[in-house]
C-alpha cells in the first residue's frame, strides 16, 4: 500500500488514515506489553492471529445486533474500521475472579463470581489506568448517563454471547476488556464497540485442563504464548481458510517448536 498518514501508535496497534473520510486502518503488531508497558516483548504472529480473531468476534457480534466499528479485514495484519471518538474508559467484564480483582479483594483466582461484574477503568497510561466508579465518570463527564446505559447493556450482551461462543470450543471466558467509541451525526452521537477483542484483552482458560490461553502467559512468564494464541484461533476455526503463506508461516512456527 502507498504511503499513508499514521494517526496514532499504541502498544499493540498502529492506526492509519483510511481510504475514505471517517475510516481508519488498524494495523496489528506483534508487540506485547504488560503492567502499563513496564514489561515489553514480542509474541510472534500475534498481530496476524489477533486480526483474525477480532474480525471473527466483531462479525459475530454484529450479527446479534451489537454496533461495532469493524468494516472489513484488509490483509493479514490490517482491518478497515470506522473512525470513532474513543470514550476514555476500559470496560472490564468478569465472570470468574482473576487478576487485579483477586489481588485487590483477596479472592482466589478461579472462584466463580455470584454474578457478572462490570468495572470501569480510566484510560490514562500516566495514571496506570485506575479503577473508577460510575460516579467519577458522571462527575468528570467522561460519558453521559445514556452512554453508560448503552455500554453496560452491550457489555452484558457481549458477555452472554462470548461465554457461549468460547464454551462451545472448550474455553472458559474468565474476563475481558472492551472499549467503546462515539460516532457523530451532526449534533447526535451514538456509542459503538471499538478497539479489538483478542487473547490480549481476555482471560481464556481451557475448560478441561485450566491451562491459560491468553496474554497471562506473557504477563506471568509462563511461556508458550504463540501456541496459546494459535490454539484459540484454531478452535474458533479462524485459521482454516487462510492464504497459503499465512498457513505456511504458522505451520513453520509449529514445526520449529516440534509440533505436527
Ligand atoms: P485485570 O485483572 O488485570 O484488571 O484485567 C482484566 C481483564 O482486562 C483481563 O482480561 C485483561 C484485560 N486488560 C486489558 O485488556 N488491558 C489492560 O490494560 C488491563 C489492565 C487488563
PDB file of C-alpha atoms and ligand atoms in Angstrom:
ATOM      1  CA  UNK A   1       0.000   0.000   0.000  1.00  0.00           C
ATOM      2  CA  UNK A   2       1.238   3.513  -0.726  1.00  0.00           C
ATOM      3  CA  UNK A   3       2.356   5.932   1.993  1.00  0.00           C
ATOM      4  CA  UNK A   4      -0.379   6.612   4.477  1.00  0.00           C
ATOM      5  CA  UNK A   5      -0.642   9.059   7.269  1.00  0.00           C
ATOM      6  CA  UNK A   6      -0.105   7.496  10.664  1.00  0.00           C
ATOM      7  CA  UNK A   7      -2.632   8.804  13.159  1.00  0.00           C
ATOM      8  CA  UNK A   8      -1.511   7.041  16.324  1.00  0.00           C
ATOM      9  CA  UNK A   9       0.782   4.286  17.507  1.00  0.00           C
ATOM     10  CA  UNK A  10      -0.409   2.331  20.520  1.00  0.00           C
ATOM     11  CA  UNK A  11       1.125  -0.571  22.398  1.00  0.00           C
ATOM     12  CA  UNK A  12      -0.322  -3.305  20.178  1.00  0.00           C
ATOM     13  CA  UNK A  13      -1.677  -1.448  17.149  1.00  0.00           C
ATOM     14  CA  UNK A  14      -0.934   1.372  14.734  1.00  0.00           C
ATOM     15  CA  UNK A  15      -3.761   3.473  13.316  1.00  0.00           C
ATOM     16  CA  UNK A  16      -3.511   4.942   9.820  1.00  0.00           C
ATOM     17  CA  UNK A  17      -5.807   7.272   7.957  1.00  0.00           C
ATOM     18  CA  UNK A  18      -8.344   5.199   5.987  1.00  0.00           C
ATOM     19  CA  UNK A  19      -9.166   5.445   2.271  1.00  0.00           C
ATOM     20  CA  UNK A  20     -12.376   7.410   2.885  1.00  0.00           C
ATOM     21  CA  UNK A  21     -13.263  10.100   5.407  1.00  0.00           C
ATOM     22  CA  UNK A  22     -14.487   8.560   8.645  1.00  0.00           C
ATOM     23  CA  UNK A  23     -12.441   5.393   8.183  1.00  0.00           C
ATOM     24  CA  UNK A  24      -9.237   4.182   9.825  1.00  0.00           C
ATOM     25  CA  UNK A  25      -6.871   1.291   9.184  1.00  0.00           C
ATOM     26  CA  UNK A  26      -5.900  -0.726  12.278  1.00  0.00           C
ATOM     27  CA  UNK A  27      -2.544  -2.480  11.931  1.00  0.00           C
ATOM     28  CA  UNK A  28      -1.961  -5.291  14.456  1.00  0.00           C
ATOM     29  CA  UNK A  29       1.612  -5.524  15.772  1.00  0.00           C
ATOM     30  CA  UNK A  30       3.354  -8.487  17.392  1.00  0.00           C
ATOM     31  CA  UNK A  31       4.443  -6.209  20.262  1.00  0.00           C
ATOM     32  CA  UNK A  32       3.179  -7.143  23.693  1.00  0.00           C
ATOM     33  CA  UNK A  33       3.281  -5.096  26.872  1.00  0.00           C
ATOM     34  CA  UNK A  34       2.135  -5.665  30.404  1.00  0.00           C
ATOM     35  CA  UNK A  35       1.894  -3.735  33.663  1.00  0.00           C
ATOM     36  CA  UNK A  36       1.429  -0.437  31.917  1.00  0.00           C
ATOM     37  CA  UNK A  37       4.283  -1.120  29.485  1.00  0.00           C
ATOM     38  CA  UNK A  38       6.841  -1.794  32.217  1.00  0.00           C
ATOM     39  CA  UNK A  39       7.249  -5.230  30.627  1.00  0.00           C
ATOM     40  CA  UNK A  40       7.786  -5.318  26.876  1.00  0.00           C
ATOM     41  CA  UNK A  41       8.199  -8.144  24.394  1.00  0.00           C
ATOM     42  CA  UNK A  42       7.019  -9.754  21.195  1.00  0.00           C
ATOM     43  CA  UNK A  43       4.669 -12.621  20.575  1.00  0.00           C
ATOM     44  CA  UNK A  44       5.483 -13.983  17.107  1.00  0.00           C
ATOM     45  CA  UNK A  45       2.481 -13.982  14.806  1.00  0.00           C
ATOM     46  CA  UNK A  46       0.236 -12.319  17.427  1.00  0.00           C
ATOM     47  CA  UNK A  47      -0.789  -9.488  15.097  1.00  0.00           C
ATOM     48  CA  UNK A  48      -1.932 -11.889  12.394  1.00  0.00           C
ATOM     49  CA  UNK A  49      -3.904 -14.000  14.836  1.00  0.00           C
ATOM     50  CA  UNK A  50      -5.480 -11.099  16.742  1.00  0.00           C
ATOM     51  CA  UNK A  51      -6.554  -9.505  13.457  1.00  0.00           C
ATOM     52  CA  UNK A  52      -8.376 -12.746  12.567  1.00  0.00           C
ATOM     53  CA  UNK A  53      -9.845 -13.406  15.999  1.00  0.00           C
ATOM     54  CA  UNK A  54     -11.072  -9.829  16.360  1.00  0.00           C
ATOM     55  CA  UNK A  55     -12.597  -9.920  12.862  1.00  0.00           C
ATOM     56  CA  UNK A  56     -14.374 -13.143  13.755  1.00  0.00           C
ATOM     57  CA  UNK A  57     -15.727 -11.905  17.098  1.00  0.00           C
ATOM     58  CA  UNK A  58     -16.778  -8.451  15.844  1.00  0.00           C
ATOM     59  CA  UNK A  59     -18.545 -10.021  12.846  1.00  0.00           C
ATOM     60  CA  UNK A  60     -20.428 -12.447  15.069  1.00  0.00           C
ATOM     61  CA  UNK A  61     -21.348  -9.626  17.472  1.00  0.00           C
ATOM     62  CA  UNK A  62     -22.711  -7.517  14.624  1.00  0.00           C
ATOM     63  CA  UNK A  63     -24.915 -10.496  13.702  1.00  0.00           C
ATOM     64  CA  UNK A  64     -26.581 -10.290  17.124  1.00  0.00           C
ATOM     65  CA  UNK A  65     -27.122  -6.545  16.713  1.00  0.00           C
ATOM     66  CA  UNK A  66     -24.121  -5.040  18.510  1.00  0.00           C
ATOM     67  CA  UNK A  67     -22.979  -1.959  16.582  1.00  0.00           C
ATOM     68  CA  UNK A  68     -19.209  -2.114  16.016  1.00  0.00           C
ATOM     69  CA  UNK A  69     -16.508  -0.116  14.265  1.00  0.00           C
ATOM     70  CA  UNK A  70     -15.427  -3.120  12.154  1.00  0.00           C
ATOM     71  CA  UNK A  71     -15.875  -2.740   8.379  1.00  0.00           C
ATOM     72  CA  UNK A  72     -13.665  -5.436   6.848  1.00  0.00           C
ATOM     73  CA  UNK A  73     -10.311  -7.142   7.122  1.00  0.00           C
ATOM     74  CA  UNK A  74      -7.876  -5.831   4.520  1.00  0.00           C
ATOM     75  CA  UNK A  75      -4.965  -8.260   4.795  1.00  0.00           C
ATOM     76  CA  UNK A  76      -3.058 -10.383   7.304  1.00  0.00           C
ATOM     77  CA  UNK A  77      -2.395  -7.553   9.723  1.00  0.00           C
ATOM     78  CA  UNK A  78      -4.859  -4.820   8.871  1.00  0.00           C
ATOM     79  CA  UNK A  79      -8.536  -4.093   9.105  1.00  0.00           C
ATOM     80  CA  UNK A  80     -10.659  -1.180   7.990  1.00  0.00           C
ATOM     81  CA  UNK A  81     -12.749   0.313  10.773  1.00  0.00           C
ATOM     82  CA  UNK A  82     -14.963   3.339  11.358  1.00  0.00           C
ATOM     83  CA  UNK A  83     -13.271   6.306  12.934  1.00  0.00           C
ATOM     84  CA  UNK A  84     -14.675   6.947  16.393  1.00  0.00           C
ATOM     85  CA  UNK A  85     -14.077   9.300  19.267  1.00  0.00           C
ATOM     86  CA  UNK A  86     -12.775   6.846  21.851  1.00  0.00           C
ATOM     87  CA  UNK A  87     -14.532   7.057  25.231  1.00  0.00           C
ATOM     88  CA  UNK A  88     -11.635   7.094  27.739  1.00  0.00           C
ATOM     89  CA  UNK A  89     -12.814   4.027  29.649  1.00  0.00           C
ATOM     90  CA  UNK A  90     -11.773   0.398  29.766  1.00  0.00           C
ATOM     91  CA  UNK A  91     -14.909  -1.602  30.435  1.00  0.00           C
ATOM     92  CA  UNK A  92     -13.917  -4.870  32.107  1.00  0.00           C
ATOM     93  CA  UNK A  93     -16.433  -7.704  32.352  1.00  0.00           C
ATOM     94  CA  UNK A  94     -15.721 -10.514  34.836  1.00  0.00           C
ATOM     95  CA  UNK A  95     -17.315 -13.934  35.280  1.00  0.00           C
ATOM     96  CA  UNK A  96     -14.624 -15.522  37.434  1.00  0.00           C
ATOM     97  CA  UNK A  97     -12.211 -13.918  39.907  1.00  0.00           C
ATOM     98  CA  UNK A  98      -8.702 -13.368  38.479  1.00  0.00           C
ATOM     99  CA  UNK A  99      -6.003 -10.770  38.001  1.00  0.00           C
ATOM    100  CA  UNK A 100      -6.429  -7.395  39.652  1.00  0.00           C
ATOM    101  CA  UNK A 101      -9.803  -8.315  41.199  1.00  0.00           C
ATOM    102  CA  UNK A 102      -8.257 -11.267  43.023  1.00  0.00           C
ATOM    103  CA  UNK A 103      -5.339  -9.142  44.143  1.00  0.00           C
ATOM    104  CA  UNK A 104      -7.402  -6.159  45.272  1.00  0.00           C
ATOM    105  CA  UNK A 105     -10.040  -8.106  47.188  1.00  0.00           C
ATOM    106  CA  UNK A 106      -8.156 -11.257  48.161  1.00  0.00           C
ATOM    107  CA  UNK A 107     -10.438 -13.591  46.221  1.00  0.00           C
ATOM    108  CA  UNK A 108      -8.796 -16.743  44.967  1.00  0.00           C
ATOM    109  CA  UNK A 109      -8.234 -16.885  41.208  1.00  0.00           C
ATOM    110  CA  UNK A 110     -10.733 -19.215  39.581  1.00  0.00           C
ATOM    111  CA  UNK A 111     -13.535 -18.534  42.084  1.00  0.00           C
ATOM    112  CA  UNK A 112     -16.733 -18.093  40.053  1.00  0.00           C
ATOM    113  CA  UNK A 113     -18.423 -14.756  40.801  1.00  0.00           C
ATOM    114  CA  UNK A 114     -22.001 -14.798  42.132  1.00  0.00           C
ATOM    115  CA  UNK A 115     -22.924 -12.650  39.150  1.00  0.00           C
ATOM    116  CA  UNK A 116     -21.206 -10.920  36.277  1.00  0.00           C
ATOM    117  CA  UNK A 117     -19.263  -7.832  37.333  1.00  0.00           C
ATOM    118  CA  UNK A 118     -18.686  -4.768  35.197  1.00  0.00           C
ATOM    119  CA  UNK A 119     -15.820  -2.493  36.190  1.00  0.00           C
ATOM    120  CA  UNK A 120     -14.627   0.773  34.708  1.00  0.00           C
ATOM    121  CA  UNK A 121     -11.029   1.923  34.460  1.00  0.00           C
ATOM    122  CA  UNK A 122      -9.997   5.407  33.363  1.00  0.00           C
ATOM    123  CA  UNK A 123      -7.848   5.101  30.242  1.00  0.00           C
ATOM    124  CA  UNK A 124      -4.761   7.079  31.134  1.00  0.00           C
ATOM    125  CA  UNK A 125      -1.320   5.484  30.834  1.00  0.00           C
ATOM    126  CA  UNK A 126       0.335   8.115  33.011  1.00  0.00           C
ATOM    127  CA  UNK A 127      -2.052   7.205  35.850  1.00  0.00           C
ATOM    128  CA  UNK A 128      -1.819   3.463  35.179  1.00  0.00           C
ATOM    129  CA  UNK A 129      -5.493   3.139  34.116  1.00  0.00           C
ATOM    130  CA  UNK A 130      -7.029   3.467  37.619  1.00  0.00           C
ATOM    131  CA  UNK A 131     -10.220   1.695  38.656  1.00  0.00           C
ATOM    132  CA  UNK A 132     -13.025   4.240  38.932  1.00  0.00           C
ATOM    133  CA  UNK A 133     -16.682   4.318  39.972  1.00  0.00           C
ATOM    134  CA  UNK A 134     -19.616   5.376  37.801  1.00  0.00           C
ATOM    135  CA  UNK A 135     -19.751   8.486  39.991  1.00  0.00           C
ATOM    136  CA  UNK A 136     -16.343   9.570  38.694  1.00  0.00           C
ATOM    137  CA  UNK A 137     -17.474   9.052  35.112  1.00  0.00           C
ATOM    138  CA  UNK A 138     -20.526  11.258  35.676  1.00  0.00           C
ATOM    139  CA  UNK A 139     -18.602  13.809  37.747  1.00  0.00           C
ATOM    140  CA  UNK A 140     -15.896  14.349  35.134  1.00  0.00           C
ATOM    141  CA  UNK A 141     -18.191  13.909  32.137  1.00  0.00           C
ATOM    142  CA  UNK A 142     -16.231  11.054  30.546  1.00  0.00           C
ATOM    143  CA  UNK A 143     -19.523   9.520  29.383  1.00  0.00           C
ATOM    144  CA  UNK A 144     -23.166  10.535  29.742  1.00  0.00           C
ATOM    145  CA  UNK A 145     -25.721   8.513  31.718  1.00  0.00           C
ATOM    146  CA  UNK A 146     -27.295   7.396  28.477  1.00  0.00           C
ATOM    147  CA  UNK A 147     -23.921   6.269  27.122  1.00  0.00           C
ATOM    148  CA  UNK A 148     -23.245   4.365  30.349  1.00  0.00           C
ATOM    149  CA  UNK A 149     -26.566   2.571  29.971  1.00  0.00           C
ATOM    150  CA  UNK A 150     -25.796   1.690  26.362  1.00  0.00           C
ATOM    151  CA  UNK A 151     -22.271   0.475  27.191  1.00  0.00           C
ATOM    152  CA  UNK A 152     -23.313  -1.647  30.162  1.00  0.00           C
ATOM    153  CA  UNK A 153     -26.224  -3.204  28.252  1.00  0.00           C
ATOM    154  CA  UNK A 154     -23.898  -4.008  25.339  1.00  0.00           C
ATOM    155  CA  UNK A 155     -21.228  -5.372  27.678  1.00  0.00           C
ATOM    156  CA  UNK A 156     -23.724  -7.830  29.205  1.00  0.00           C
ATOM    157  CA  UNK A 157     -24.980  -8.965  25.789  1.00  0.00           C
ATOM    158  CA  UNK A 158     -21.410  -9.317  24.511  1.00  0.00           C
ATOM    159  CA  UNK A 159     -20.505 -11.349  27.575  1.00  0.00           C
ATOM    160  CA  UNK A 160     -23.513 -13.676  27.228  1.00  0.00           C
ATOM    161  CA  UNK A 161     -22.663 -14.265  23.601  1.00  0.00           C
ATOM    162  CA  UNK A 162     -18.921 -14.730  24.128  1.00  0.00           C
ATOM    163  CA  UNK A 163     -19.302 -17.058  27.125  1.00  0.00           C
ATOM    164  CA  UNK A 164     -21.328 -19.381  24.878  1.00  0.00           C
ATOM    165  CA  UNK A 165     -19.068 -18.962  21.871  1.00  0.00           C
ATOM    166  CA  UNK A 166     -15.950 -19.895  23.855  1.00  0.00           C
ATOM    167  CA  UNK A 167     -17.658 -22.652  25.890  1.00  0.00           C
ATOM    168  CA  UNK A 168     -18.586 -24.311  22.583  1.00  0.00           C
ATOM    169  CA  UNK A 169     -14.860 -24.709  21.849  1.00  0.00           C
ATOM    170  CA  UNK A 170     -13.874 -25.793  25.351  1.00  0.00           C
ATOM    171  CA  UNK A 171     -12.740 -22.396  26.643  1.00  0.00           C
ATOM    172  CA  UNK A 172     -13.830 -20.628  29.836  1.00  0.00           C
ATOM    173  CA  UNK A 173     -14.222 -16.873  29.390  1.00  0.00           C
ATOM    174  CA  UNK A 174     -12.929 -15.586  32.731  1.00  0.00           C
ATOM    175  CA  UNK A 175     -12.890 -11.848  31.989  1.00  0.00           C
ATOM    176  CA  UNK A 176     -12.266  -9.386  29.174  1.00  0.00           C
ATOM    177  CA  UNK A 177     -11.873  -5.709  28.379  1.00  0.00           C
ATOM    178  CA  UNK A 178     -13.946  -3.631  25.964  1.00  0.00           C
ATOM    179  CA  UNK A 179     -13.540  -0.141  24.564  1.00  0.00           C
ATOM    180  CA  UNK A 180     -16.300   1.954  23.053  1.00  0.00           C
ATOM    181  CA  UNK A 181     -16.324   4.991  20.800  1.00  0.00           C
ATOM    182  CA  UNK A 182     -18.739   7.708  19.704  1.00  0.00           C
ATOM    183  CA  UNK A 183     -19.754   8.337  16.151  1.00  0.00           C
ATOM    184  CA  UNK A 184     -21.280  11.672  15.387  1.00  0.00           C
ATOM    185  CA  UNK A 185     -24.125  12.541  13.036  1.00  0.00           C
ATOM    186  CA  UNK A 186     -24.496  16.304  13.333  1.00  0.00           C
ATOM    187  CA  UNK A 187     -25.244  17.049  16.979  1.00  0.00           C
ATOM    188  CA  UNK A 188     -26.292  13.493  17.670  1.00  0.00           C
ATOM    189  CA  UNK A 189     -23.853  10.769  18.706  1.00  0.00           C
ATOM    190  CA  UNK A 190     -24.120   7.072  19.410  1.00  0.00           C
ATOM    191  CA  UNK A 191     -21.843   4.564  21.047  1.00  0.00           C
ATOM    192  CA  UNK A 192     -20.361   1.601  19.165  1.00  0.00           C
ATOM    193  CA  UNK A 193     -17.906  -1.137  20.110  1.00  0.00           C
ATOM    194  CA  UNK A 194     -14.330  -0.263  19.087  1.00  0.00           C
ATOM    195  CA  UNK A 195     -10.719  -1.449  19.556  1.00  0.00           C
ATOM    196  CA  UNK A 196     -10.293  -5.250  19.386  1.00  0.00           C
ATOM    197  CA  UNK A 197     -11.325  -8.461  21.110  1.00  0.00           C
ATOM    198  CA  UNK A 198      -8.461 -10.952  21.252  1.00  0.00           C
ATOM    199  CA  UNK A 199      -6.420 -13.010  23.738  1.00  0.00           C
ATOM    200  CA  UNK A 200      -4.556  -9.758  24.543  1.00  0.00           C
ATOM    201  CA  UNK A 201      -7.595  -8.425  26.397  1.00  0.00           C
ATOM    202  CA  UNK A 202      -9.402 -11.584  27.522  1.00  0.00           C
ATOM    203  CA  UNK A 203      -8.653 -14.299  30.066  1.00  0.00           C
ATOM    204  CA  UNK A 204      -9.313 -17.612  28.366  1.00  0.00           C
ATOM    205  CA  UNK A 205      -8.824 -20.881  30.249  1.00  0.00           C
ATOM    206  CA  UNK A 206      -9.062 -24.331  28.756  1.00  0.00           C
ATOM    207  CA  UNK A 207     -12.156 -25.865  30.377  1.00  0.00           C
ATOM    208  CA  UNK A 208     -10.669 -29.331  30.711  1.00  0.00           C
ATOM    209  CA  UNK A 209      -7.155 -28.538  31.938  1.00  0.00           C
ATOM    210  CA  UNK A 210      -7.432 -24.976  33.247  1.00  0.00           C
ATOM    211  CA  UNK A 211      -4.484 -24.039  31.047  1.00  0.00           C
ATOM    212  CA  UNK A 212      -4.207 -20.329  30.281  1.00  0.00           C
ATOM    213  CA  UNK A 213      -4.658 -19.467  26.591  1.00  0.00           C
ATOM    214  CA  UNK A 214      -4.185 -15.692  26.731  1.00  0.00           C
ATOM    215  CA  UNK A 215      -1.772 -12.855  27.484  1.00  0.00           C
ATOM    216  CA  UNK A 216      -1.296 -14.002  31.075  1.00  0.00           C
ATOM    217  CA  UNK A 217       1.225 -16.467  29.573  1.00  0.00           C
ATOM    218  CA  UNK A 218       3.328 -13.421  28.673  1.00  0.00           C
ATOM    219  CA  UNK A 219       2.480 -11.324  31.758  1.00  0.00           C
ATOM    220  CA  UNK A 220       3.406 -14.158  34.116  1.00  0.00           C
ATOM    221  CA  UNK A 221       6.361 -15.601  32.138  1.00  0.00           C
ATOM    222  CA  UNK A 222       4.615 -18.924  31.579  1.00  0.00           C
ATOM    223  CA  UNK A 223       5.965 -19.323  28.020  1.00  0.00           C
ATOM    224  CA  UNK A 224       4.113 -20.838  25.075  1.00  0.00           C
ATOM    225  CA  UNK A 225       2.194 -17.676  24.230  1.00  0.00           C
ATOM    226  CA  UNK A 226       2.439 -18.219  20.440  1.00  0.00           C
ATOM    227  CA  UNK A 227       0.953 -21.691  20.764  1.00  0.00           C
ATOM    228  CA  UNK A 228      -1.769 -20.476  23.100  1.00  0.00           C
ATOM    229  CA  UNK A 229      -2.931 -17.721  20.713  1.00  0.00           C
ATOM    230  CA  UNK A 230      -2.839 -20.179  17.804  1.00  0.00           C
ATOM    231  CA  UNK A 231      -4.859 -22.681  19.782  1.00  0.00           C
ATOM    232  CA  UNK A 232      -7.617 -20.124  20.410  1.00  0.00           C
ATOM    233  CA  UNK A 233      -7.669 -19.221  16.705  1.00  0.00           C
ATOM    234  CA  UNK A 234      -7.676 -22.871  15.668  1.00  0.00           C
ATOM    235  CA  UNK A 235     -10.552 -23.736  17.986  1.00  0.00           C
ATOM    236  CA  UNK A 236     -12.607 -20.800  16.718  1.00  0.00           C
ATOM    237  CA  UNK A 237     -11.869 -22.072  13.194  1.00  0.00           C
ATOM    238  CA  UNK A 238     -10.352 -18.800  12.016  1.00  0.00           C
ATOM    239  CA  UNK A 239      -7.073 -20.161  10.650  1.00  0.00           C
ATOM    240  CA  UNK A 240      -8.616 -22.678   8.268  1.00  0.00           C
ATOM    241  CA  UNK A 241      -9.303 -20.739   5.093  1.00  0.00           C
ATOM    242  CA  UNK A 242      -6.095 -18.740   5.208  1.00  0.00           C
ATOM    243  CA  UNK A 243      -3.933 -17.846   2.253  1.00  0.00           C
ATOM    244  CA  UNK A 244      -1.042 -20.241   1.623  1.00  0.00           C
ATOM    245  CA  UNK A 245       1.680 -18.011   3.052  1.00  0.00           C
ATOM    246  CA  UNK A 246      -0.156 -17.466   6.309  1.00  0.00           C
ATOM    247  CA  UNK A 247      -0.700 -21.197   6.786  1.00  0.00           C
ATOM    248  CA  UNK A 248       2.906 -21.886   5.824  1.00  0.00           C
ATOM    249  CA  UNK A 249       4.097 -19.332   8.366  1.00  0.00           C
ATOM    250  CA  UNK A 250       2.074 -20.836  11.138  1.00  0.00           C
ATOM    251  CA  UNK A 251       2.989 -24.407  10.211  1.00  0.00           C
ATOM    252  CA  UNK A 252       6.617 -23.366  10.186  1.00  0.00           C
ATOM    253  CA  UNK A 253       6.310 -21.960  13.698  1.00  0.00           C
ATOM    254  CA  UNK A 254       4.752 -25.200  14.867  1.00  0.00           C
ATOM    255  CA  UNK A 255       7.408 -27.305  13.158  1.00  0.00           C
ATOM    256  CA  UNK A 256      10.188 -25.264  14.707  1.00  0.00           C
ATOM    257  CA  UNK A 257       8.646 -25.942  18.062  1.00  0.00           C
ATOM    258  CA  UNK A 258       8.464 -29.678  17.367  1.00  0.00           C
ATOM    259  CA  UNK A 259       4.726 -29.822  16.804  1.00  0.00           C
ATOM    260  CA  UNK A 260       2.934 -31.597  13.930  1.00  0.00           C
TER     261      UNK A 260
HETATM  262  P1  LIG B   1      -7.070  -7.174  35.288  1.00  0.00           P
HETATM  263  O1  LIG B   1      -7.490  -8.362  36.082  1.00  0.00           O
HETATM  264  O2  LIG B   1      -5.578  -7.032  35.165  1.00  0.00           O
HETATM  265  O3  LIG B   1      -7.739  -5.926  35.745  1.00  0.00           O
HETATM  266  O4  LIG B   1      -7.586  -7.430  33.782  1.00  0.00           O
HETATM  267  C1  LIG B   1      -8.941  -7.717  33.498  1.00  0.00           C
HETATM  268  C2  LIG B   1      -9.102  -8.043  32.034  1.00  0.00           C
HETATM  269  O5  LIG B   1      -8.856  -6.894  31.241  1.00  0.00           O
HETATM  270  C3  LIG B   1      -8.141  -9.101  31.513  1.00  0.00           C
HETATM  271  O6  LIG B   1      -8.848  -9.978  30.640  1.00  0.00           O
HETATM  272  C4  LIG B   1      -7.093  -8.357  30.743  1.00  0.00           C
HETATM  273  C5  LIG B   1      -7.799  -7.121  30.314  1.00  0.00           C
HETATM  274  N1  LIG B   1      -6.910  -5.947  30.337  1.00  0.00           N
HETATM  275  C6  LIG B   1      -6.603  -5.298  29.161  1.00  0.00           C
HETATM  276  O7  LIG B   1      -7.048  -5.691  28.085  1.00  0.00           O
HETATM  277  N2  LIG B   1      -5.798  -4.201  29.216  1.00  0.00           N
HETATM  278  C7  LIG B   1      -5.283  -3.727  30.371  1.00  0.00           C
HETATM  279  O8  LIG B   1      -4.560  -2.727  30.347  1.00  0.00           O
HETATM  280  C8  LIG B   1      -5.597  -4.430  31.578  1.00  0.00           C
HETATM  281  C9  LIG B   1      -5.022  -3.962  32.893  1.00  0.00           C
HETATM  282  C10 LIG B   1      -6.411  -5.514  31.526  1.00  0.00           C
END
